[in-house]
Coordinates of C-alpha atoms and ligand atoms in Angstrom, one line a residue:
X70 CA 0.0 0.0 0.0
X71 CA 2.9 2.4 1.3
X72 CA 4.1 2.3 -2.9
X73 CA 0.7 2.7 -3.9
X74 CA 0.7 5.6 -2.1
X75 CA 3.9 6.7 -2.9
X76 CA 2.9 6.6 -6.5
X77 CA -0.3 8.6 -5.9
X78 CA 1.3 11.3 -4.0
X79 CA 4.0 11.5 -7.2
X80 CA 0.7 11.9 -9.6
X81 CA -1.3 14.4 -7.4
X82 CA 2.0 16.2 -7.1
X83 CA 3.0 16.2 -11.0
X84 CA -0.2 18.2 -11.0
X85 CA -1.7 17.6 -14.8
X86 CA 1.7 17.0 -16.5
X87 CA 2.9 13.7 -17.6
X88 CA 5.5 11.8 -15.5
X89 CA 7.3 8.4 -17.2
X90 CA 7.1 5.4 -16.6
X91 CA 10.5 5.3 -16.2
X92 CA 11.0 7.8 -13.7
X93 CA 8.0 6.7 -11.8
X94 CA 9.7 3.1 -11.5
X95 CA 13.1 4.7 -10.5
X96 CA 11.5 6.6 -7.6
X97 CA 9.7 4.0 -6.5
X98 CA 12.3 1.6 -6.5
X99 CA 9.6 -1.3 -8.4
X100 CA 9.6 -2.4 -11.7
X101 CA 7.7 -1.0 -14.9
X102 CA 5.4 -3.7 -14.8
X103 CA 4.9 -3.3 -11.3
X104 CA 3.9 0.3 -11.7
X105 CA 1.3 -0.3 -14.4
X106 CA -0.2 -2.7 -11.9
X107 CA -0.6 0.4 -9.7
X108 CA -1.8 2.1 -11.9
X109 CA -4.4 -0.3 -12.8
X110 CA -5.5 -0.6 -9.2
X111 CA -5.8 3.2 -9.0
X112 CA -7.9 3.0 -12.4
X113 CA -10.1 0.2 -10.6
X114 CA -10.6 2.9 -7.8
X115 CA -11.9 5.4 -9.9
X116 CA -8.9 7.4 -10.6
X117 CA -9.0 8.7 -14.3
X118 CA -5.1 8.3 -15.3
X119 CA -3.9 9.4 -18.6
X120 CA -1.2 7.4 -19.9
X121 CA 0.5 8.5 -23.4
X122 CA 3.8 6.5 -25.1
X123 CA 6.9 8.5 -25.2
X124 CA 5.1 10.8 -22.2
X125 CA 4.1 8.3 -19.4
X126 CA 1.1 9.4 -16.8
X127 CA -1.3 12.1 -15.8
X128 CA -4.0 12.3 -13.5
X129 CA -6.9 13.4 -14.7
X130 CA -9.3 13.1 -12.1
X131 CA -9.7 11.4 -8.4
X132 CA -12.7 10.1 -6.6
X133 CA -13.5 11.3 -3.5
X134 CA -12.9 8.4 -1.4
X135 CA -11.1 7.2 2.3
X136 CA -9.0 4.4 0.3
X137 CA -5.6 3.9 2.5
X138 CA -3.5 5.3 -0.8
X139 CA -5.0 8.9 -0.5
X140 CA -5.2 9.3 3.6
X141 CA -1.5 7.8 4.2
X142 CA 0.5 10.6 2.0
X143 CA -1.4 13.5 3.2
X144 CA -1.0 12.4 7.0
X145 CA 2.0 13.9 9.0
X146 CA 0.7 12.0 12.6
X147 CA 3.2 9.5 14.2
X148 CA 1.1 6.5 14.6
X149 CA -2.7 8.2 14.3
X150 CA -3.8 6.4 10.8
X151 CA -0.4 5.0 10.1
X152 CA -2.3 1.4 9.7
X153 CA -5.4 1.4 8.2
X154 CA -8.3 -0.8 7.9
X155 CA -10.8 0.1 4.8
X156 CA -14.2 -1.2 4.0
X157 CA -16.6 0.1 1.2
X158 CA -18.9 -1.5 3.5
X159 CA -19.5 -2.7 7.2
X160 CA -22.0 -2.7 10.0
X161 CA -20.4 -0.3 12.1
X162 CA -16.3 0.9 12.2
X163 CA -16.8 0.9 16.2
X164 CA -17.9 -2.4 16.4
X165 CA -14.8 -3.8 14.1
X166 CA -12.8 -1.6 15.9
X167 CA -13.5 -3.4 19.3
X168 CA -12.6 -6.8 17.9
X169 CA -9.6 -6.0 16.5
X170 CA -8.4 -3.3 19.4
X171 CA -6.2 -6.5 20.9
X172 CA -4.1 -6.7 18.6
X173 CA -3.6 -4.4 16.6
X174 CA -1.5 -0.9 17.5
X175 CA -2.3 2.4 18.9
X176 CA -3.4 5.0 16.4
X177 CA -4.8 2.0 13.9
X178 CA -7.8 3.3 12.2
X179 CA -11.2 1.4 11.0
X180 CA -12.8 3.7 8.0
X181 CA -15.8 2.6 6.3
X182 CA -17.4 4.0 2.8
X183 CA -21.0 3.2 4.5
X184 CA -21.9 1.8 7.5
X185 CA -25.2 -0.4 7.5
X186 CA -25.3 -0.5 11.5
X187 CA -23.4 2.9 12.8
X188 CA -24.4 3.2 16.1
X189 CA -24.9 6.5 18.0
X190 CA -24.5 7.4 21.9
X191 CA -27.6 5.8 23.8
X192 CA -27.8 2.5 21.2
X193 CA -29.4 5.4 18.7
X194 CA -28.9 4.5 15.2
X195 CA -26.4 6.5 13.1
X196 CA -27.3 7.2 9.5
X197 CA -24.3 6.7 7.7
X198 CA -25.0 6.9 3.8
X199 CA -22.1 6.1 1.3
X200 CA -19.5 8.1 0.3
X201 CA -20.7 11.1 1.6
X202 CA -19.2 11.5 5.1
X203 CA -16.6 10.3 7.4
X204 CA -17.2 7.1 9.5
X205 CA -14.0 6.4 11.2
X206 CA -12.9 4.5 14.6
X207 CA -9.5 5.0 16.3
X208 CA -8.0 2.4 18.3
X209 CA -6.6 3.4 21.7
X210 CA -4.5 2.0 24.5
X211 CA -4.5 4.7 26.9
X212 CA -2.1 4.9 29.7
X213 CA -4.0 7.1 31.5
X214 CA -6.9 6.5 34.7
X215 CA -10.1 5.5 33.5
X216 CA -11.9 8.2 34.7
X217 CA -10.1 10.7 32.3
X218 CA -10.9 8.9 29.4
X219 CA -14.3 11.3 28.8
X220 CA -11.6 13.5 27.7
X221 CA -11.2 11.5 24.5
X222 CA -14.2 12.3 23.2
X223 CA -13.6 15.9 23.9
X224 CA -10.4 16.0 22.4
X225 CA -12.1 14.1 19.3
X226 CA -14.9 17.1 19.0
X227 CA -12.1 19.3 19.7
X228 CA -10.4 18.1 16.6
X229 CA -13.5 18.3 14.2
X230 CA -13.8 21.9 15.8
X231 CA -10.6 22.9 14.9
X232 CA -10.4 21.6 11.3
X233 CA -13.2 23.1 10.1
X234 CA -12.2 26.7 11.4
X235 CA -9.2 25.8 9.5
X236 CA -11.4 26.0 6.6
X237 CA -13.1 29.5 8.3
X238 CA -15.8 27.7 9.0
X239 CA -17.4 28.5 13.2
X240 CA -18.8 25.7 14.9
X241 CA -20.1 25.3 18.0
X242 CA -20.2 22.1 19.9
X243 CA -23.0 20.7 22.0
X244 CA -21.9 19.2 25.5
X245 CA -21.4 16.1 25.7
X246 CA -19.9 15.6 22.2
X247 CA -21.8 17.1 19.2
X248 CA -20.3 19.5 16.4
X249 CA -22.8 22.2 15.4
X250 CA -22.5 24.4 12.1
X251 CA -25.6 26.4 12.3
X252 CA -27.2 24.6 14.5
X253 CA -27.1 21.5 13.2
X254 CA -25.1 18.6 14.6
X255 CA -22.9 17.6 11.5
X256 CA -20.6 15.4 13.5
X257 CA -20.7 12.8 16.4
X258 CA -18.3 11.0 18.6
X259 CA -19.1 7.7 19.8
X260 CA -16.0 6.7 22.7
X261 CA -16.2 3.2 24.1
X262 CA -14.0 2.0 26.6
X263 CA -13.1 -1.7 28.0
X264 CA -11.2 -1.1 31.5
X265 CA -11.0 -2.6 35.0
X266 CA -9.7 -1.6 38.1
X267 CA -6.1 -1.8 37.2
X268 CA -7.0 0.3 34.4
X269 CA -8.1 1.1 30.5
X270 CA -7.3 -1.8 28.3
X271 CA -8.7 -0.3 25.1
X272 CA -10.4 2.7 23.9
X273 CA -12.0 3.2 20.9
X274 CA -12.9 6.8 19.8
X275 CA -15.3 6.6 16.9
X276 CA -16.2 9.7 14.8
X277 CA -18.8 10.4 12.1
X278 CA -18.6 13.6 10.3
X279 CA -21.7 14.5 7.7
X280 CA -19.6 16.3 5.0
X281 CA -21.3 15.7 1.8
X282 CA -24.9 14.7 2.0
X283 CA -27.2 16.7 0.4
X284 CA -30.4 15.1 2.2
X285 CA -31.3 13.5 5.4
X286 CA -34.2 11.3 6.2
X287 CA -37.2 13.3 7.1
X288 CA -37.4 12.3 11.0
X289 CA -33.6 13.7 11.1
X290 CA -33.7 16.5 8.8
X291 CA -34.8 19.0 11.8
X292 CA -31.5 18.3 13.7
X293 CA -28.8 17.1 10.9
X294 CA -27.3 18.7 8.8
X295 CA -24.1 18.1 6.4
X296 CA -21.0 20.6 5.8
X297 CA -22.2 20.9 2.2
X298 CA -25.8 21.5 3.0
X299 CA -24.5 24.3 5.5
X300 CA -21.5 25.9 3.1
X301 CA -22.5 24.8 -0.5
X302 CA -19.5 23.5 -0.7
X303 CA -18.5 19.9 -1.1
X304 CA -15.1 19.0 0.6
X305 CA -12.8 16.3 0.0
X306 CA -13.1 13.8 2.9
X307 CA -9.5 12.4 2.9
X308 CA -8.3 15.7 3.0
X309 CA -10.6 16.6 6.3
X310 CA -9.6 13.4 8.0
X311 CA -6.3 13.8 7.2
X312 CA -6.7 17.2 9.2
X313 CA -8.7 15.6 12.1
X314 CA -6.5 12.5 13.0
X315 CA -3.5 15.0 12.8
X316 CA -4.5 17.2 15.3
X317 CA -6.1 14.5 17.5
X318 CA -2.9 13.0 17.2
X319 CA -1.7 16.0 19.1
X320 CA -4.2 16.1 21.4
X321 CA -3.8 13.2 22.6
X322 CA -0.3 13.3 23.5
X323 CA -0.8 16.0 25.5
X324 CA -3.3 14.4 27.0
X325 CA -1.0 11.8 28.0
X326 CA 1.9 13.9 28.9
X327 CA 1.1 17.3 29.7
X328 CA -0.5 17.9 33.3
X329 CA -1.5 21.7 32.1
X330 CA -2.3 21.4 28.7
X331 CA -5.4 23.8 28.1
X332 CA -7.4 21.6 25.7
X333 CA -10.2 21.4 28.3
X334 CA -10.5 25.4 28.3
X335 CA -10.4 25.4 24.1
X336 CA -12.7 23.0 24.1
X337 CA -15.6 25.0 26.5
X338 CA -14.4 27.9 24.7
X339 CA -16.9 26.6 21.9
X340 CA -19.4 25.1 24.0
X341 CA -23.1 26.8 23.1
X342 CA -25.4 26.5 25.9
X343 CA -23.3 27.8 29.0
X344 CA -25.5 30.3 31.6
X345 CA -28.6 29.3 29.3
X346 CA -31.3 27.5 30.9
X347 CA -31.5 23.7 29.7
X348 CA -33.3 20.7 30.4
X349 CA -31.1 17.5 30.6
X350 CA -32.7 14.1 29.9
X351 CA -30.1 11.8 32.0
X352 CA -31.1 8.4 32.6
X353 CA -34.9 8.6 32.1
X354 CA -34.9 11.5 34.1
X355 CA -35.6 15.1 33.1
X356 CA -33.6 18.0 35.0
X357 CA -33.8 21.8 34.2
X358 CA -32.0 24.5 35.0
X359 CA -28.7 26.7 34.3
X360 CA -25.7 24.8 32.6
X361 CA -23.0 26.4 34.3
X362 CA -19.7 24.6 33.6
X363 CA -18.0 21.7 32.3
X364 CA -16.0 19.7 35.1
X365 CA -12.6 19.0 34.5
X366 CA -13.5 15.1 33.4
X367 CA -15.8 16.5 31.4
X368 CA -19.5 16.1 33.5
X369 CA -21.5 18.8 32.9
X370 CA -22.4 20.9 35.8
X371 CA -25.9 22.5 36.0
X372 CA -27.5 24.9 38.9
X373 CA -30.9 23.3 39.4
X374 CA -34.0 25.6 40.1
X375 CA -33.1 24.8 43.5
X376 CA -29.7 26.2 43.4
X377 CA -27.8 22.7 44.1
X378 CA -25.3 22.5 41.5
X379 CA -25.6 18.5 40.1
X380 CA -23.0 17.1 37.8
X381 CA -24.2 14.5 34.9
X382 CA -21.8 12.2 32.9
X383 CA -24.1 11.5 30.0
X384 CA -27.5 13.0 28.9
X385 CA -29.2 15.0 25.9
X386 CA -29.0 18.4 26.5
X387 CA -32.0 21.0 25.0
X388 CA -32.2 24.6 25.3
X389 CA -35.4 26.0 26.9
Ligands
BTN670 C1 -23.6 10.4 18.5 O1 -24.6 9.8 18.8 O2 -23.5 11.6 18.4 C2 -22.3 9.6 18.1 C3 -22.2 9.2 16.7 C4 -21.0 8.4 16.3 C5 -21.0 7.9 14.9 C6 -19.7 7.3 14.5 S1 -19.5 6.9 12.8 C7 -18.1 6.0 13.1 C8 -18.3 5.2 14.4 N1 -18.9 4.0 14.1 C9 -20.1 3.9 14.6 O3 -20.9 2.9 14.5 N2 -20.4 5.0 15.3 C10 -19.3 6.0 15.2

């Protein structure tokens, strides 16, 4: 795959001229032959590759897809996406993810085309069309306590945050994990965690990003709503994951290793909802009143009409 990749990068970066064969093979370090097999594959793939004698190969145009071959060139992460597992198709890139967390490495990533199963916080459903957004599950072996692994999911909203005001974009995000661009949640992160007392064995973070959808299904369509639907614009998904695993890469070192990082305080620097009045459905139960503050492992801390301050782990927030 690394060659594959290596090969695509070369085209991308030859940018609608011609490269040889020759040269292609020399940089490459493979064989003619072999790179016409790459080529071949990339053709399979949807890549539209020019190839003229004397002059060699262009690319014309690419697909828009999470294949291993575009993400692994563009990332500059340390282990965050260095081994990837592709599926045009699966049930859900969380649940594989979990199988697979033993043994496989840290920063391994499960990325799906389409998910026929993606599964939301509270055992909701996730709609996860193909082709259109990112589904993606990172595996984790966290060092850390199990009660600071909430932060991974902040860290993970904080990264979607962040790469989309990259692309001067302003979302909000939505305690306990949603990204908002107008209002409407366009991404959601799923964390599951298998620990005991002596600590985390596995995390998985598991993010799903609506970038390119132009509809939703009707029961969704008040709530959800895509980057394109919001901008106009339709974005390359590699290119925004790329982005995301690179700075959650980042994150999550300092996580790890940095007692006073401030990711906590960027993060609830974009919360919406703080000192408005809110009702929290936590477990069955409804609670209203002020959302004050966000603890630091992440509970959200809200001044009842009573004046108690109560922390929650997990609920659905709504403004009132
Ligand atoms: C939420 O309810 O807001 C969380 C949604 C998380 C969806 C992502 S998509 C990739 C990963 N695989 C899943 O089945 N779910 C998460």
């Amino acid at each position: 795959m690394q060659n594959r990749a290596q090969l695509l990068k070369t085209l991308y970066l030859t940018q609608g001229k011609f490269i040889s064969g020759e040269k292609l093979s020399h940089r490459l370090g493979v064989s003619r032959t072999t790179i016409w097999k790459y080529i071949r594959y990339l053709r399979e793939q949807g890549y539209r590759i020019e190839s003229r004698t004397n002059q060699g190969y262009r690319l014309q145009s690419t697909p828009d897809l999470l294949i291993p071959e575009e993400l692994s060139w563009r990332l500059t992460s340390d282990s965050f996406g260095r081994e990837i597992i592709y599926r045009a198709e699966i049930d859900s890139t969380n649940r594989l993810a979990r199988e697979l967390a033993d043994s496989y490495d840290e920063g391994t990533i499960v990325v799906a085309e389409k998910q026929r199963a993606g599964r939301g916080r509270r055992n909701r459903d996730w709609y996860s069309p193909a082709g259109t957004g990112i589904w993606c599950s990172i595996i984790l072996q966290p060092v850390f306590r199990p009660e600071k692994a909430p932060l991974l999911t902040i860290i993970a909203s904080l990264a979607v945050s962040r790469a989309l005001e990259a692309k001067g974009l302003n979302p909000k995000i939505k305690w306990p994990n949603d990204v908002l661009l107008n209002g409407k949640k366009i991404c959601g992160v799923l964390s599951e965690l298998n620990a005991d007392l002596e600590g985390i064995k596995y995390a998985i973070v598991g993010i799903g990003v609506n970038v390119n959808q132009s509809e939703f299904p009707e029961h969704l369509e008040d709530k959800a709503g895509s980057i394109y639907l919001i901008t106009g614009k339709t974005l390359k998904r590699a290119c925004l994951l790329v982005e995301v695993l690179d700075l959650l890469e980042d994150y999550y070192t300092q996580l790890t290793n940095d007692p006073r990082t401030d990711l906590l305080e960027q993060w609830k620097s974009r919360l919406t909802m703080i000192n408005k009045r809110i009702t929290i459905n936590s477990q069955g139960r409804i609670y209203r009143g002020i959302a004050r503050d966000v603890s630091e492992r992440g509970e959200l801390i809200l001044e009842t009409e009573s004046g108690e301050r109560r922390s929650f782990w997990a609920g659905d927030t709504s403004l009132v």
